[in-house]
Every structure is written in C-alpha cells, then in structure tokens.
Coordinates of C-alpha atoms and ligand atoms in Angstrom, one line a residue:
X1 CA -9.5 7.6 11.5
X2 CA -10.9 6.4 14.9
X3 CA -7.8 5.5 16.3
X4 CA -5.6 8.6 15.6
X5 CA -4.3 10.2 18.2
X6 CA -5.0 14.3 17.8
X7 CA -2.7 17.1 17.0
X8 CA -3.2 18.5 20.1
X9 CA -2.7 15.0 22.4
X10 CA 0.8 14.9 20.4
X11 CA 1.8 18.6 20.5
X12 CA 1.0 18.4 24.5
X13 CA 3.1 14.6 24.8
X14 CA 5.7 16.5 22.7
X15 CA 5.8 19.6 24.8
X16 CA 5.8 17.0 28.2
X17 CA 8.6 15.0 26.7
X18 CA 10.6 17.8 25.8
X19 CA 10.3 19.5 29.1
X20 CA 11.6 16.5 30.7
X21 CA 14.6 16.0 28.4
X22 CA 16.1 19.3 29.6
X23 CA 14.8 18.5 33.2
X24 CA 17.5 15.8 32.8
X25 CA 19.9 17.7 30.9
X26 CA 19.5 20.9 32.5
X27 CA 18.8 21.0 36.5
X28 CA 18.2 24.3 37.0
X29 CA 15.4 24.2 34.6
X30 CA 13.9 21.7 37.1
X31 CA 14.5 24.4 39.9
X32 CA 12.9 27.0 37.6
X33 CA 9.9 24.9 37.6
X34 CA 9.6 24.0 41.1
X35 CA 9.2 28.3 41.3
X36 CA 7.1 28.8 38.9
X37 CA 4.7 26.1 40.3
X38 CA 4.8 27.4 43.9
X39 CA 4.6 31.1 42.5
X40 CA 1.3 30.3 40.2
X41 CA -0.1 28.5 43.4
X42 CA 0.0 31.6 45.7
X43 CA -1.5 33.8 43.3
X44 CA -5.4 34.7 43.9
X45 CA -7.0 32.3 41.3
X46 CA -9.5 34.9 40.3
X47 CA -6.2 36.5 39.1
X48 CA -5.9 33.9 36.3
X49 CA -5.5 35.1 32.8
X50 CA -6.6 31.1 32.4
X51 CA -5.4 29.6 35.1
X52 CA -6.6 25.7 33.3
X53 CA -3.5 25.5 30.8
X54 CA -1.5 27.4 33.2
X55 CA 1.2 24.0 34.6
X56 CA 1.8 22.6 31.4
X57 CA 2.4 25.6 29.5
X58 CA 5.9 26.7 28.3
X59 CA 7.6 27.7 25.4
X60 CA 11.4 26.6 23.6
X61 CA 13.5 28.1 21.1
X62 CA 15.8 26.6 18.4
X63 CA 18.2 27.7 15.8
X64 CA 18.5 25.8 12.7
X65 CA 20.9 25.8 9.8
X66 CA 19.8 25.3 6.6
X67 CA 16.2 25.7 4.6
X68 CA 16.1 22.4 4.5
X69 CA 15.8 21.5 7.9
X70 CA 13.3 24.4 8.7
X71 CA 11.0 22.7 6.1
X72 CA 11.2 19.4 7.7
X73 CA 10.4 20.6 11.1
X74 CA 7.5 22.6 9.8
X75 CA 6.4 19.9 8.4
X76 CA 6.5 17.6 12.2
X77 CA 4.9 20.6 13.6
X78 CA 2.4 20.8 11.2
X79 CA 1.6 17.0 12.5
X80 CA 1.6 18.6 15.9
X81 CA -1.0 21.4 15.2
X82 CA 1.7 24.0 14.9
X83 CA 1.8 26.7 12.5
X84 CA 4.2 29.3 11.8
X85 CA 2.8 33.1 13.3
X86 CA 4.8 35.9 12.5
X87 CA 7.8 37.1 10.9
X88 CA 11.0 38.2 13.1
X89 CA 13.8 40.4 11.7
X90 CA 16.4 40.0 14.0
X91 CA 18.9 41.5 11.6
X92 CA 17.7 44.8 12.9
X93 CA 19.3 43.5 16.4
X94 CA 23.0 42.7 14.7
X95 CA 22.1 38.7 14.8
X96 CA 22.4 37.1 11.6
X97 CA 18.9 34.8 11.7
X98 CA 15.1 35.3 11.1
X99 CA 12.7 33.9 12.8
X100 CA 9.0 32.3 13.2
X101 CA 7.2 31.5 16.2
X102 CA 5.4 27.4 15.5
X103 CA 2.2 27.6 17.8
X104 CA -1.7 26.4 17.7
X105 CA -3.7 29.0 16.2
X106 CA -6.8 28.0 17.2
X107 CA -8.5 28.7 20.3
X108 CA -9.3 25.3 21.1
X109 CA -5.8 24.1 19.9
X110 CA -4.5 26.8 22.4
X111 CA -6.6 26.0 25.5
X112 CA -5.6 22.1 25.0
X113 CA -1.7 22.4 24.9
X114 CA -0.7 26.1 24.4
X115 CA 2.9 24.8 23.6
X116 CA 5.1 27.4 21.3
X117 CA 8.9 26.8 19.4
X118 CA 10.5 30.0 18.8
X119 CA 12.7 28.9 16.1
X120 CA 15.2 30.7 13.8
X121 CA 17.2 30.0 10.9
X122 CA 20.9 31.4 9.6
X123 CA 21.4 33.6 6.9
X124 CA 24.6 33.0 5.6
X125 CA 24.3 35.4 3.2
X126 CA 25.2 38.3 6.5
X127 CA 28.0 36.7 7.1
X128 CA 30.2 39.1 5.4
X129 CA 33.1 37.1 5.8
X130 CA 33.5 34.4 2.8
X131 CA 35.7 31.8 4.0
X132 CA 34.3 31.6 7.1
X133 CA 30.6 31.5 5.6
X134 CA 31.7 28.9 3.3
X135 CA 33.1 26.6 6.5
X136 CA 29.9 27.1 8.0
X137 CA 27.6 26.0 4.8
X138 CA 30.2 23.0 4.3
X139 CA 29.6 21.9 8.0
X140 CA 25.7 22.6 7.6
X141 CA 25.6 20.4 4.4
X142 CA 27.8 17.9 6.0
X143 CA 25.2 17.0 8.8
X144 CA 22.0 15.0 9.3
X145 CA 20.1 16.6 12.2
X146 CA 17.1 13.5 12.0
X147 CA 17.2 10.5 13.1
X148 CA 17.2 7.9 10.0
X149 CA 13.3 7.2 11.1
X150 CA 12.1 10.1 11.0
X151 CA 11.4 11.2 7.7
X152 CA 9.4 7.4 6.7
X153 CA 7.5 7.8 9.9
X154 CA 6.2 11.7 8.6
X155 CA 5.6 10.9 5.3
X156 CA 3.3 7.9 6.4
X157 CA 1.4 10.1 9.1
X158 CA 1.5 12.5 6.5
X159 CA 0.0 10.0 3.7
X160 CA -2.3 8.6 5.9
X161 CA -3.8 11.5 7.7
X162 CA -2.9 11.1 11.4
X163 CA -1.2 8.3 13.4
X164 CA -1.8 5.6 16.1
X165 CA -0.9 5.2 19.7
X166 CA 2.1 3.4 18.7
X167 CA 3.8 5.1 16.0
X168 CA 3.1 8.1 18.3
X169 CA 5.1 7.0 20.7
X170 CA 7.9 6.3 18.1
X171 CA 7.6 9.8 16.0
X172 CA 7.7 11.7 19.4
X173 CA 11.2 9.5 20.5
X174 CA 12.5 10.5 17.2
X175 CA 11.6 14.3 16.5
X176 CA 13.0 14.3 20.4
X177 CA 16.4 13.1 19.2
X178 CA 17.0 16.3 16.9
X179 CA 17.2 19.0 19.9
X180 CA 19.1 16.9 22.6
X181 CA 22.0 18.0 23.5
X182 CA 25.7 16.8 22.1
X183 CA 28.8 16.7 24.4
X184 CA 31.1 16.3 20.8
X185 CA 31.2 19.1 18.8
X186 CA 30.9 18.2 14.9
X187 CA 33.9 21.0 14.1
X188 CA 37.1 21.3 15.4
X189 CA 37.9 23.8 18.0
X190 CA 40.1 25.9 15.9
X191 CA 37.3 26.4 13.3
X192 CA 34.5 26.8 16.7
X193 CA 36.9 29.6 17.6
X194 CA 36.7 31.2 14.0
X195 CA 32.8 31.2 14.0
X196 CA 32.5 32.8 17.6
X197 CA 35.0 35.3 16.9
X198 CA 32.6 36.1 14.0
X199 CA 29.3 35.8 16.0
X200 CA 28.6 33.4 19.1
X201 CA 24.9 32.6 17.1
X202 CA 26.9 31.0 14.1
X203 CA 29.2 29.0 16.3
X204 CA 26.1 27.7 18.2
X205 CA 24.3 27.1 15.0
X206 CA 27.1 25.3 13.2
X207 CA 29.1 23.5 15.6
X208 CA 27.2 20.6 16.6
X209 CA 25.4 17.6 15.6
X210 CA 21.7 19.2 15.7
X211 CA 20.0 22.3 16.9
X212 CA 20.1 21.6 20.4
X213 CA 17.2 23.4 22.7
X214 CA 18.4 26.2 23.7
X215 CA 15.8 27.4 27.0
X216 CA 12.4 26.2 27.6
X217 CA 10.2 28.5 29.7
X218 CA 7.5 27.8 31.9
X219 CA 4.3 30.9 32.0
X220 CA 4.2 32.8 35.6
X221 CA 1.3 34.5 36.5
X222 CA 3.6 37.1 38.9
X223 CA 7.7 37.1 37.5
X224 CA 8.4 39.8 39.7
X225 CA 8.0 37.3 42.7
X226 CA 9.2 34.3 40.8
X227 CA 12.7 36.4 39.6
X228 CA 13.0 37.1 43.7
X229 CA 12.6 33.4 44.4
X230 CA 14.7 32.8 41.5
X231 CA 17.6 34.6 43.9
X232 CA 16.7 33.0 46.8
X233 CA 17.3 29.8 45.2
X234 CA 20.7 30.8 43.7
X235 CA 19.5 31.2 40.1
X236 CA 21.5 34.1 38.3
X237 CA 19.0 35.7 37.4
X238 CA 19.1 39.0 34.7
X239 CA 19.8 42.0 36.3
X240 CA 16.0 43.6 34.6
X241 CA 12.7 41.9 33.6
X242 CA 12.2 42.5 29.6
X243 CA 9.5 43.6 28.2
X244 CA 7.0 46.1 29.6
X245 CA 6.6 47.6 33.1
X246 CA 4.5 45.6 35.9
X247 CA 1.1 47.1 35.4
X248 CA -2.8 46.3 37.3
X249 CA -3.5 45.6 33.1
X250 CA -0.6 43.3 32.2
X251 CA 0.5 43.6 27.8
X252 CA 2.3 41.7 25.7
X253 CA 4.8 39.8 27.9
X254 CA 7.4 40.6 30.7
X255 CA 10.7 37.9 30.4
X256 CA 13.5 37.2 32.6
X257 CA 16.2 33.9 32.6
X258 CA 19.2 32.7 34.4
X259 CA 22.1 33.2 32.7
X260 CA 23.2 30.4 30.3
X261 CA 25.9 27.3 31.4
X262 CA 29.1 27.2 30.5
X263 CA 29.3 23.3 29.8
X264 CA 31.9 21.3 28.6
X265 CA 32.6 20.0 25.5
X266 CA 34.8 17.7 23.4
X267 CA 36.6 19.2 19.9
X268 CA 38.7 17.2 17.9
X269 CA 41.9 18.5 17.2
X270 CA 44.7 16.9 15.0
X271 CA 43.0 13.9 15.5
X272 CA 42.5 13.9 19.2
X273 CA 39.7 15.0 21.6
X274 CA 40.1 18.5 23.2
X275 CA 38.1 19.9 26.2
X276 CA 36.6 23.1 25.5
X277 CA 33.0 24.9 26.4
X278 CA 30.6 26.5 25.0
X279 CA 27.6 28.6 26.5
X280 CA 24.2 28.1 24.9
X281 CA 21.7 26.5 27.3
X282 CA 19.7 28.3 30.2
X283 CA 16.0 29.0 31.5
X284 CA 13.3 31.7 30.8
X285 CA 10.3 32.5 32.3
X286 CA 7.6 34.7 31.5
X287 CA 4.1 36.8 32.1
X288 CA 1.6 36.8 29.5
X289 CA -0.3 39.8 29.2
X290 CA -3.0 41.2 26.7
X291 CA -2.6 40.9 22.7
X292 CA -2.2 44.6 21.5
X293 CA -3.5 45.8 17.9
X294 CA -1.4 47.3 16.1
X295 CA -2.1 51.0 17.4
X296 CA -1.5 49.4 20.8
X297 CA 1.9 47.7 19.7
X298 CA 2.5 51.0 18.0
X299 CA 2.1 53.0 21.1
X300 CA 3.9 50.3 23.3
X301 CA 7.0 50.9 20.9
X302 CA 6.7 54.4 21.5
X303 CA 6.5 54.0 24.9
X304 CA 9.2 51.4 25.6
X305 CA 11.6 54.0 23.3
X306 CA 10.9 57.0 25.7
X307 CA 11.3 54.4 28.7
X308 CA 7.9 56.2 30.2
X309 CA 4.7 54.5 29.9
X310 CA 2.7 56.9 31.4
X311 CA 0.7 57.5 28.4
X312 CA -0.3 53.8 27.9
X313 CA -3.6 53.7 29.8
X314 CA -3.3 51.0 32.7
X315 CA -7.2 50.3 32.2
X316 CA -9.2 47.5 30.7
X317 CA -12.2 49.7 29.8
X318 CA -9.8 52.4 28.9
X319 CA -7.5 50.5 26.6
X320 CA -10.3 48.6 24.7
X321 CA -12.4 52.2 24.2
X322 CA -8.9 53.3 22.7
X323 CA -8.7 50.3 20.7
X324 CA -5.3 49.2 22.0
X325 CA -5.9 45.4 22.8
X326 CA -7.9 42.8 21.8
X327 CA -11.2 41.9 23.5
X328 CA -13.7 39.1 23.8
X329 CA -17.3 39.5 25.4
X330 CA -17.6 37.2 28.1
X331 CA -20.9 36.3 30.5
X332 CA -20.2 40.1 32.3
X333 CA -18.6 42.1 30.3
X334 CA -15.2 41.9 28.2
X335 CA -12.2 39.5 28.7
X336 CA -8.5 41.0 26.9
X337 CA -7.3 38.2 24.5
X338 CA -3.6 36.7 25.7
X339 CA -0.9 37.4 23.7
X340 CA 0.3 34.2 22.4
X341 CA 3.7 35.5 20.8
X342 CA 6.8 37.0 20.7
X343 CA 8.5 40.6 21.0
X344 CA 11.4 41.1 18.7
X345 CA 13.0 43.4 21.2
X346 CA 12.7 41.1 24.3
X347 CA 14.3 38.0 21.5
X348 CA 17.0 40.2 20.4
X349 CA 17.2 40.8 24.6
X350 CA 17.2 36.7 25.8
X351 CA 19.9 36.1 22.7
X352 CA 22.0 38.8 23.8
X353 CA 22.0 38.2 27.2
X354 CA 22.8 34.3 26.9
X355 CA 25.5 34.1 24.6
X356 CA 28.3 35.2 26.7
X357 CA 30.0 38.6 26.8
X358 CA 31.0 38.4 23.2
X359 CA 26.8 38.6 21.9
X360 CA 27.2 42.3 22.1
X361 CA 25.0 43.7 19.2
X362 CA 27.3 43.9 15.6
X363 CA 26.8 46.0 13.1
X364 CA 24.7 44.5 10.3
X365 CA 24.0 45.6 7.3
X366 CA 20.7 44.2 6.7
X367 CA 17.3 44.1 5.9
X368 CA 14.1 41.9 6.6
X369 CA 13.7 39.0 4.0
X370 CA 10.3 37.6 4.7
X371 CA 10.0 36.1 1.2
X372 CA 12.8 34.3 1.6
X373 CA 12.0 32.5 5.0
X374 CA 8.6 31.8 3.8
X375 CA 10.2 29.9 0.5
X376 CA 12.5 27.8 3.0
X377 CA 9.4 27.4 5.1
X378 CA 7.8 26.2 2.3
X379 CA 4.6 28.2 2.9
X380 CA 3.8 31.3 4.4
X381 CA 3.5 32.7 7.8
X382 CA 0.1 34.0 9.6
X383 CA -0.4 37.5 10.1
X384 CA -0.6 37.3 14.0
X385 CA -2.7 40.6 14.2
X386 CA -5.1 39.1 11.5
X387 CA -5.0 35.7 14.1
X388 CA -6.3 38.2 17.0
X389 CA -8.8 40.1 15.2
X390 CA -10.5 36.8 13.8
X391 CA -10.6 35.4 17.5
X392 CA -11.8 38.7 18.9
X393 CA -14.8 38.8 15.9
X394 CA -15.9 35.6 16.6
X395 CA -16.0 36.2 20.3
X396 CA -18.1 39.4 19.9
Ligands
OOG401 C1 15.3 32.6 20.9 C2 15.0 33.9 21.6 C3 13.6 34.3 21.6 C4 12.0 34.6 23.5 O1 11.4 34.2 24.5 O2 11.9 35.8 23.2 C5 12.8 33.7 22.7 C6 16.7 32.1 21.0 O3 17.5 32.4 21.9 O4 17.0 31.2 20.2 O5 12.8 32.6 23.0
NI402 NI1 12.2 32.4 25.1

C-alpha cells in the first residue's frame, strides 16, 4: 500500500494534464488562463474565499452516449476520488441529456485538488424521431471511446486497491485519450446534418470518435473584471454574466465563456473526405460563491424568476440567521461553505449559448428520470444539500 499514489495526487495530475491538452488544442483557453491568473493576483488576498486551491482549480464538461460508457468513467473517477453529486434534469431546458456533476466530496479531497467533470449522458428515448434515434444508437454502439488499455489497467487498480507511480503515469495517458479531440468525424456528413437539424447536442454527442471536452474553466475570484479583460483581449465574450447578480456576499456561482469555435472537420462522403465544421469547444469561467440550503436556493429561484434580488439579504450574519447558506465556525466567528456545484439554469445557459444559433431551446416533452441515470451510473448520486449540511455539522 505504501507506494500508491492517492486519489487526490491522481485527480489533481489528471485535472493538470487535461488542462494542458486543451491549452494545446484550444488557444484561447490558454489566453483565458493568463486572465484569470492576473485577475486572481490583483484581488485583496483577504478577499479569498480560499485563495490556496485557487490556480489549479477548474472545472470540464463532457457528453457521453451510451450507459455503458457513463459506468466506465465513473468507475476511473471513482479511482480519482470523484463521486457523482447531484441530479440535473436538463429535459426541463429542451436538451435531450441528464446529468451529474463527478467531484471530491470531502473536505480534504476538496482543498487538495478541487477538480469537477460536469458530465451528461443522451437519452435517446427524447428523440422523438425513430429513424434518426435509431442512426444515432447504431453509431453509439458502433464505437469504442477507450483506449484498448484502459479497461485491464482499471480493473487491476481496481483489484488491487490503488496504483504506483508508473501505471499512474500510463492510466492518466489513457483515460486522457477518451476526451481529445477528433478532426474525422465517425458519421458521414449527410447523416451529421440529420442529427443537428434534430438537435446540435445529438450531433455533437454522436458524431465523433469519443466525447471530446467540450470547455474547461478556470475559478475567478472577480468575473466582472476578468469578462472586461476578456474583451480587451479579443475574447467573444457573452453578452451577460449567468447566474446571480454581483453582490458584497457572493452565492452559488456567476459564469460567463467565449463563444465556441467553429473548427474544421473531415466527413466521409461516398467514400471520400469532405470538409465541414462543427462548433462544440470554447472556455468558461466562473465565481464561486456561498452553498445555499434549500430555503436559500428556494428563494434564489424566486428571485432570479422576478429578475429582482432585492429581497435576498446581501449579509453574512443576515443570511445565516435566515438560514439561507451554509456556515462553518471558524477562529472569529462564521465562514459561508463554497458551493462546490452546478446550477441547472446557468448549464441549460453555457449549452445554449455554445451550440450555435440552432441550440435555441425545443420543445420537449419530458420528465426527470433520476432512477434511470443512477442504474446506468451504476450506483446512486449524493444528495448535494445532505453533502453541505454534513460539512457544516461537523464544522460547528
Ligand atoms: C455542460 C454545461 C454545464 C456549467 O458550467 O454549467 C457546465 C456542457 O456544455 O456539456 O459546464
Ligand atoms: Ni461549465
């Protein structure tokens, strides 16, 4: 055992390895970091939510295809010290996925590598249309998204508890593989067309040879500056900041992104290669704020509805008397718990926004199916409220 590397050394050389991947296959990600770090630097210290994790802290999203491969990767993040928090319903928002959010739920796994993988899976079963749903399962089933390594390497960290320095190295270099990016589509373009016609999500799910990264984002501790900088540095950055207002008691989180590439890409058609494009990647950033119980969510809904928040108090004592956010008694007095998650709002937001005109919201017919993803999880999700209130009582 004395050699094995921790979950959290692998989850932060995962994160680190990641982040450089789309460095190199996405520039303006590097830009977006060069911001962020100057940003975080200029802001008062003492301003710090905790300013120690602060430069190596981001979070990705991917979209996979099949139950199948949502097991596997839980089971690599699982190696990683990631865990599945939360349930997202994006139906509600016309997209045809659900969603989890892989992160350390401890709060020593968080302070040593706070990295987080928003990741959603298709449900076929919305695509009303049955030819086309049947094209997309037959191009889901017809692909491998692992690398042939991969799955003997898991199931001997897996068998034997951990792993070493060197078949780190090597597990890392393969899980990588599964979310570069891939200049050949796996469909042709007529049938590309025919899924993005339907929804832009299923042709980015379907088309391609794995479920490529789609943004990483890097944690500011002031986005209002960094989305100016942004502009400066000829970023397209969204026209508004998702999320809630700036406040003196930040919540939840505020988001904003550059809009996604259009990059090219090769589609075979009658046998020959075909320039096309497709729009998928871009970069996000974000301000973490306080985790709200669920009279404070509630009351954030409310307010984010009637686009006032004048009735959210913009106090610490205020809004832990009220019992809106979650608190932990430090040396002086009370420190707000950072929310570690995601908003379904500001997701259904990022998607739309990045996936080109056509990601307007459609009408779905469709309700949550929590049971469901937790069976193609192959275990069940953490409450994320019960996550807070456990870390808040032990802090008391
Ligand atoms: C994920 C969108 C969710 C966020 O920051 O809210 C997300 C996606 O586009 O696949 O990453
Ligand atoms: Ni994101």
């Amino acid at each position: 055992m004395k050699n094995h590397i921790s979950k959290s050394a692998l989850r932060q050389r995962f994160s680190d390895a990641l982040s450089t991947l789309y460095r190199e296959e996405v520039p303006a990600y590097g830009t977006l970091l060069e911001i962020v770090a100057e940003v975080n630097e200029s802001v008062d210290p003492d301003q710090a939510v905790d300013a120690a994790r602060l430069g190596q802290e981001r979070h990705g999203a991917i979209r996979v295809g099949t139950a199948k491969d949502l097991s596997i990767i839980a089971r690599v993040f699982n190696q990683l010290g990631m865990e599945p928090v939360g349930y997202y319903d994006l139906s509600v928002a016309g997209l045809p996925i659900h969603s989890t959010a892989f992160r350390p739920v401890t709060t020593e796994g968080l302070e040593k590598s706070p990295f987080r993988m928003f990741t959603s899976l298709l449900r076929p079963e919305l695509i009303d249309d049955e030819g086309l749903r049947k094209k997309a399962e037959a191009a889901l089933s017809e692909r491998n998204i692992f690398a042939p390594e991969l799955l003997t390497q898991l199931e001997k960290i897996e068998s034997n508890g951990g792993l070493d320095e060197d078949e780190a190295e090597a597990f890392i270099l393969s899980f990588l593989k599964t979310f570069q990016w891939h200049e050949k589509a796996q469909v042709t373009w007529e049938a590309y067309k025919g899924f993005k016609e339907h929804h832009p999500l299923l042709a980015d799910i379907v088309s391609f040879q794995g479920p490529h990264i789609n943004h990483l984002t890097p944690r500011t501790l002031d986005i209002d500056l960094a989305q100016e900088r942004m502009r400066e540095r000829g970023l397209e950055a969204k026209d508004v900041i998702e999320g809630p207002p700036k406040r003196k008691c930040p919540i939840l989180l505020r988001q904003t992104a550059f809009k996604a590439l259009s990059e090219d890409i090769l589609f075979e058609d009658s046998g020959e290669w075909k320039e096309g494009s497709h729009t998928a990647r871009f970069g996000e950033i974000e301000q973490r704020g306080a985790a709200l119980t669920p009279k404070g969510r509630e009351l954030y809904d409310q307010c984010l509805a009637n686009k006032d928040f004048s009735d959210f108090p913009d106090d610490w004592d205020l809004m832990r008397e009220q019992g809106l956010a979650y608190f932990r008694k430090t040396k002086t007095g009370f420190a707000a718990l950072t929310y570690e998650d995601f908003l379904p709002v500001s997701a259904a937001g990022i998607f739309r926004s990045n996936l080109g005109e056509d990601g307007e919201a459609h009408a779905l017919k469709a309700t949550a199916n929590q049971e469901a993803f937790e069976a193609a999880l192959g275990r069940p999700v953490h409450d994320m409220f019960a996550l807070y209130s456990d870390q808040a009582k032990k802090n008391q």
